[in-house]
mmCIF file of C-alpha atoms in Angstrom:
data_model
loop_
_atom_site.group_PDB
_atom_site.id
_atom_site.type_symbol
_atom_site.label_atom_id
_atom_site.label_comp_id
_atom_site.label_asym_id
_atom_site.label_seq_id
_atom_site.Cartn_x
_atom_site.Cartn_y
_atom_site.Cartn_z
ATOM 1 C CA MET A 18 -0.131 0.186 0.118
ATOM 2 C CA GLN A 19 1.285 3.719 -1.117
ATOM 3 C CA GLY A 20 1.754 6.141 1.697
ATOM 4 C CA TRP A 21 -0.811 8.715 2.187
ATOM 5 C CA ASN A 22 1.030 11.538 0.629
ATOM 6 C CA ASP A 23 2.240 10.073 -2.129
ATOM 7 C CA PHE A 24 -1.092 8.368 -2.793
ATOM 8 C CA ILE A 25 -2.964 12.095 -2.875
ATOM 9 C CA ALA A 26 -0.526 13.203 -4.824
ATOM 10 C CA SER A 27 -0.299 10.434 -7.238
ATOM 11 C CA TYR A 28 -4.578 10.556 -7.191
ATOM 12 C CA PRO A 29 -5.732 13.618 -6.309
ATOM 13 C CA LYS A 30 -9.263 12.698 -7.520
ATOM 14 C CA ALA A 31 -9.593 9.351 -5.647
ATOM 15 C CA HIS A 32 -12.588 8.800 -3.891
ATOM 16 C CA LEU A 33 -12.314 8.992 -0.078
ATOM 17 C CA PHE A 34 -13.892 7.719 2.757
ATOM 18 C CA ALA A 35 -13.861 7.958 6.814
ATOM 19 C CA ALA A 36 -14.153 5.590 9.495
ATOM 20 C CA LEU A 37 -14.657 6.837 13.025
ATOM 21 C CA VAL A 38 -12.811 4.406 14.828
ATOM 22 C CA SER A 39 -9.908 4.221 17.544
ATOM 23 C CA ILE A 40 -6.521 3.879 16.429
ATOM 24 C CA ARG A 41 -5.420 1.948 19.457
ATOM 25 C CA LEU A 42 -7.147 -1.414 21.128
ATOM 26 C CA PRO A 43 -9.159 -0.573 24.692
ATOM 27 C CA LYS A 44 -7.007 -1.233 27.560
ATOM 28 C CA GLY A 45 -5.980 -5.002 28.274
ATOM 29 C CA LEU A 46 -7.572 -6.278 24.942
ATOM 30 C CA ASP A 47 -4.314 -7.470 23.134
ATOM 31 C CA LEU A 48 -4.714 -11.526 22.308
ATOM 32 C CA ASP A 49 -7.337 -13.351 21.183
ATOM 33 C CA ILE A 50 -8.538 -16.668 22.416
ATOM 34 C CA HIS A 51 -5.637 -18.286 20.875
ATOM 35 C CA GLY A 52 -2.915 -15.855 21.727
ATOM 36 C CA LYS A 53 -3.039 -14.430 18.729
ATOM 37 C CA LYS A 54 -1.877 -10.404 18.787
ATOM 38 C CA LEU A 55 -4.849 -8.384 17.536
ATOM 39 C CA PRO A 56 -4.655 -5.417 15.860
ATOM 40 C CA THR A 57 -5.953 -1.981 16.521
ATOM 41 C CA PRO A 58 -9.121 -1.099 15.145
ATOM 42 C CA TYR A 59 -7.014 0.623 11.912
ATOM 43 C CA ARG A 60 -4.809 -2.103 11.192
ATOM 44 C CA LEU A 61 -8.159 -4.298 11.187
ATOM 45 C CA LEU A 62 -9.336 -2.068 8.661
ATOM 46 C CA ASN A 63 -5.793 -2.500 6.720
ATOM 47 C CA GLU A 64 -5.869 -6.185 6.776
ATOM 48 C CA TRP A 65 -9.389 -6.130 4.786
ATOM 49 C CA LEU A 66 -8.299 -3.280 2.456
ATOM 50 C CA ALA A 67 -5.171 -5.377 1.731
ATOM 51 C CA SER A 68 -7.390 -8.724 1.036
ATOM 52 C CA ASN A 69 -10.041 -7.217 -0.495
ATOM 53 C CA LEU A 70 -9.190 -4.084 -2.629
ATOM 54 C CA LYS A 71 -7.353 -4.694 -6.205
ATOM 55 C CA GLY A 72 -6.239 -1.308 -7.391
ATOM 56 C CA PRO A 73 -4.327 1.444 -5.597
ATOM 57 C CA HIS A 74 -5.485 2.169 -2.466
ATOM 58 C CA SER A 75 -3.851 3.864 0.778
ATOM 59 C CA SER A 76 -5.179 5.244 4.425
ATOM 60 C CA THR A 77 -4.265 7.388 7.145
ATOM 61 C CA SER A 78 -5.230 7.972 10.970
ATOM 62 C CA THR A 79 -6.376 11.038 11.873
ATOM 63 C CA SER A 80 -7.970 12.575 15.156
ATOM 64 C CA LEU A 81 -11.317 11.387 13.912
ATOM 65 C CA GLY A 82 -10.494 7.575 12.799
ATOM 66 C CA VAL A 83 -9.149 6.723 9.917
ATOM 67 C CA VAL A 84 -9.545 8.309 6.314
ATOM 68 C CA ILE A 85 -9.312 5.638 3.062
ATOM 69 C CA GLY A 86 -8.734 6.364 -0.483
ATOM 70 C CA VAL A 87 -9.154 4.253 -3.462
ATOM 71 C CA VAL A 88 -8.942 4.771 -7.189
ATOM 72 C CA GLU A 89 -10.711 2.023 -8.583
ATOM 73 C CA GLU A 90 -14.323 2.074 -9.252
ATOM 74 C CA GLY A 91 -14.791 -1.586 -8.225
ATOM 75 C CA ASP A 92 -12.511 -1.104 -4.894
ATOM 76 C CA ARG A 93 -15.181 1.882 -4.154
ATOM 77 C CA LYS A 94 -18.091 -0.287 -4.556
ATOM 78 C CA SER A 95 -16.573 -3.242 -2.448
ATOM 79 C CA LEU A 96 -15.685 -0.622 0.361
ATOM 80 C CA THR A 97 -19.118 0.798 0.506
ATOM 81 C CA ASP A 98 -20.547 -2.747 -0.049
ATOM 82 C CA ARG A 99 -19.250 -3.791 3.348
ATOM 83 C CA PHE A 100 -19.026 -0.702 5.121
ATOM 84 C CA GLY A 101 -21.641 1.752 3.564
ATOM 85 C CA PRO A 102 -23.725 3.616 3.296
ATOM 86 C CA CYS A 103 -22.158 6.843 3.981
ATOM 87 C CA ARG A 104 -23.128 10.199 5.982
ATOM 88 C CA GLY A 105 -21.249 13.658 5.683
ATOM 89 C CA GLY A 106 -19.629 15.300 8.529
ATOM 90 C CA GLY A 107 -16.640 13.687 8.234
ATOM 91 C CA PRO A 108 -13.019 14.991 8.272
ATOM 92 C CA ARG A 109 -11.651 17.314 5.431
ATOM 93 C CA VAL A 110 -8.803 16.509 3.387
ATOM 94 C CA GLY A 111 -7.534 19.434 1.350
ATOM 95 C CA ASP A 112 -10.759 20.969 0.229
ATOM 96 C CA ARG A 113 -12.800 17.872 0.438
ATOM 97 C CA SER A 114 -15.117 17.018 2.968
ATOM 98 C CA VAL A 115 -14.817 13.292 3.496
ATOM 99 C CA PRO A 116 -18.431 11.024 3.819
ATOM 100 C CA ILE A 117 -18.064 8.663 6.764
ATOM 101 C CA LEU A 118 -18.456 4.574 6.546
ATOM 102 C CA ARG A 119 -21.861 3.925 8.686
ATOM 103 C CA ASN A 120 -20.722 0.360 9.284
ATOM 104 C CA TYR A 121 -17.351 0.587 10.636
ATOM 105 C CA MET A 122 -16.559 1.810 14.076
ATOM 106 C CA ASP A 123 -15.476 0.586 17.389
ATOM 107 C CA GLY A 124 -18.545 -1.292 17.832
ATOM 108 C CA SER A 125 -18.523 -3.818 14.774
ATOM 109 C CA TYR A 126 -14.701 -4.537 15.599
ATOM 110 C CA ALA A 127 -15.508 -7.963 17.068
ATOM 111 C CA GLN A 128 -17.622 -8.777 13.387
ATOM 112 C CA LEU A 129 -14.758 -7.693 11.394
ATOM 113 C CA ALA A 130 -12.349 -9.294 13.527
ATOM 114 C CA HIS A 131 -14.337 -12.452 13.085
ATOM 115 C CA GLU A 132 -14.509 -12.599 9.612
ATOM 116 C CA LEU A 133 -10.595 -12.015 9.209
ATOM 117 C CA GLY A 134 -9.847 -15.111 11.333
ATOM 118 C CA TYR A 135 -9.711 -13.512 15.041
ATOM 119 C CA GLU A 136 -11.517 -15.551 17.741
ATOM 120 C CA LEU A 137 -12.778 -12.834 20.323
ATOM 121 C CA ASN A 138 -13.950 -13.794 23.579
ATOM 122 C CA PHE A 139 -16.384 -10.932 23.698
ATOM 123 C CA GLY A 140 -18.844 -9.133 21.924
ATOM 124 C CA SER A 141 -20.919 -10.373 19.168
ATOM 125 C CA THR A 142 -19.411 -11.943 15.980
ATOM 126 C CA LYS A 143 -22.984 -12.311 14.066
ATOM 127 C CA ASN A 144 -24.077 -9.846 11.269
ATOM 128 C CA ASP A 145 -27.322 -8.556 13.214
ATOM 129 C CA ALA A 146 -28.593 -6.115 10.351
#
Protein backbone atom coordinates (compact mmCIF):
# COMPACT_ATOMS: atom_id res chain seq x y z
CA MET A 1 0.00 0.00 0.00
CA GLN A 2 1.30 3.42 -0.98
CA GLY A 3 1.97 6.07 1.69
CA TRP A 4 -0.89 8.56 2.14
CA ASN A 5 0.84 11.74 0.93
CA ASP A 6 2.23 10.00 -2.16
CA PHE A 7 -1.17 8.44 -2.83
CA ILE A 8 -3.01 11.78 -2.65
CA ALA A 9 -0.36 13.42 -4.85
CA SER A 10 -0.66 10.61 -7.42
CA TYR A 11 -4.47 10.35 -7.28
CA PRO A 12 -5.93 13.75 -6.36
CA LYS A 13 -9.42 12.66 -7.50
CA ALA A 14 -9.44 9.38 -5.53
CA HIS A 15 -12.63 8.33 -3.76
CA LEU A 16 -12.19 9.16 -0.06
CA PHE A 17 -14.04 7.69 2.91
CA ALA A 18 -13.72 7.99 6.68
CA ALA A 19 -14.29 5.47 9.45
CA LEU A 20 -14.77 6.78 12.98
CA VAL A 21 -12.72 4.23 14.90
CA SER A 22 -10.12 4.29 17.64
CA ILE A 23 -6.53 3.95 16.57
CA ARG A 24 -5.77 1.89 19.71
CA LEU A 25 -7.29 -1.20 21.29
CA PRO A 26 -9.01 -0.86 24.66
CA LYS A 27 -6.68 -1.38 27.61
CA GLY A 28 -6.21 -5.06 28.40
CA LEU A 29 -7.43 -6.28 25.01
CA ASP A 30 -4.25 -7.51 23.37
CA LEU A 31 -4.76 -11.15 22.36
CA ASP A 32 -7.53 -13.32 20.96
CA ILE A 33 -8.55 -16.56 22.71
CA HIS A 34 -5.72 -18.44 20.97
CA GLY A 35 -3.04 -15.95 22.01
CA LYS A 36 -2.92 -14.28 18.58
CA LYS A 37 -2.08 -10.57 18.84
CA LEU A 38 -5.09 -8.43 17.98
CA PRO A 39 -4.70 -5.53 15.57
CA THR A 40 -5.98 -2.06 16.38
CA PRO A 41 -9.25 -1.09 14.66
CA TYR A 42 -7.13 0.89 12.17
CA ARG A 43 -4.83 -2.06 11.41
CA LEU A 44 -7.79 -4.44 11.20
CA LEU A 45 -9.38 -2.23 8.56
CA ASN A 46 -6.05 -2.17 6.68
CA GLU A 47 -6.02 -5.99 6.73
CA TRP A 48 -9.47 -5.97 5.13
CA LEU A 49 -8.37 -3.40 2.54
CA ALA A 50 -5.28 -5.43 1.61
CA SER A 51 -7.36 -8.60 1.21
CA ASN A 52 -10.27 -7.11 -0.70
CA LEU A 53 -9.15 -4.17 -2.83
CA LYS A 54 -7.49 -4.67 -6.20
CA GLY A 55 -6.33 -1.21 -7.25
CA PRO A 56 -4.25 1.53 -5.68
CA HIS A 57 -5.43 2.50 -2.21
CA SER A 58 -4.12 4.04 0.98
CA SER A 59 -5.24 5.05 4.44
CA THR A 60 -4.17 7.39 7.19
CA SER A 61 -5.19 7.96 10.79
CA THR A 62 -6.74 11.26 11.84
CA SER A 63 -8.03 12.65 15.12
CA LEU A 64 -11.47 11.30 14.14
CA GLY A 65 -10.34 7.84 13.03
CA VAL A 66 -9.24 6.66 9.60
CA VAL A 67 -9.42 8.12 6.09
CA ILE A 68 -9.29 5.66 3.19
CA GLY A 69 -8.60 6.48 -0.44
CA VAL A 70 -9.35 4.23 -3.41
CA VAL A 71 -8.95 4.82 -7.14
CA GLU A 72 -10.86 2.02 -8.86
CA GLU A 73 -14.64 2.11 -9.11
CA GLY A 74 -14.76 -1.60 -8.21
CA ASP A 75 -12.84 -0.90 -5.00
CA ARG A 76 -15.18 1.98 -4.16
CA LYS A 77 -18.10 -0.41 -4.60
CA SER A 78 -16.45 -3.15 -2.50
CA LEU A 79 -15.80 -0.65 0.28
CA THR A 80 -19.30 0.80 0.33
CA ASP A 81 -20.94 -2.62 -0.10
CA ARG A 82 -19.13 -3.84 3.02
CA PHE A 83 -18.98 -0.68 5.16
CA GLY A 84 -21.49 1.73 3.61
CA PRO A 85 -23.78 3.53 3.27
CA CYS A 86 -22.09 6.84 3.91
CA ARG A 87 -23.14 9.98 5.70
CA GLY A 88 -21.69 13.48 5.74
CA GLY A 89 -19.87 15.26 8.51
CA GLY A 90 -16.51 13.58 8.17
CA PRO A 91 -13.04 15.06 8.28
CA ARG A 92 -11.66 17.36 5.62
CA VAL A 93 -8.81 16.36 3.34
CA GLY A 94 -7.58 19.47 1.58
CA ASP A 95 -10.70 21.16 0.25
CA ARG A 96 -12.79 17.96 0.33
CA SER A 97 -15.26 16.87 2.99
CA VAL A 98 -14.91 13.10 3.41
CA PRO A 99 -18.08 10.98 3.85
CA ILE A 100 -18.22 8.61 6.82
CA LEU A 101 -18.76 4.88 6.33
CA ARG A 102 -21.62 3.99 8.68
CA ASN A 103 -20.81 0.32 9.21
CA TYR A 104 -17.28 0.32 10.57
CA MET A 105 -16.90 1.76 14.04
CA ASP A 106 -15.50 0.55 17.33
CA GLY A 107 -18.70 -1.42 18.02
CA SER A 108 -18.29 -3.47 14.83
CA TYR A 109 -14.67 -4.45 15.54
CA ALA A 110 -15.61 -7.93 16.79
CA GLN A 111 -17.52 -8.82 13.63
CA LEU A 112 -14.74 -7.73 11.27
CA ALA A 113 -12.09 -9.39 13.44
CA HIS A 114 -14.05 -12.65 13.30
CA GLU A 115 -14.36 -12.36 9.49
CA LEU A 116 -10.57 -11.98 9.27
CA GLY A 117 -9.86 -15.03 11.42
CA TYR A 118 -9.51 -13.67 14.94
CA GLU A 119 -11.36 -15.46 17.73
CA LEU A 120 -12.56 -13.00 20.34
CA ASN A 121 -14.03 -13.70 23.73
CA PHE A 122 -16.28 -10.63 23.80
CA GLY A 123 -19.03 -9.07 21.72
CA SER A 124 -21.13 -10.48 18.93
CA THR A 125 -19.59 -11.91 15.79
CA LYS A 126 -22.92 -12.21 13.97
CA ASN A 127 -24.28 -9.72 11.53
CA ASP A 128 -27.54 -8.63 13.10
CA ALA A 129 -28.34 -6.15 10.32
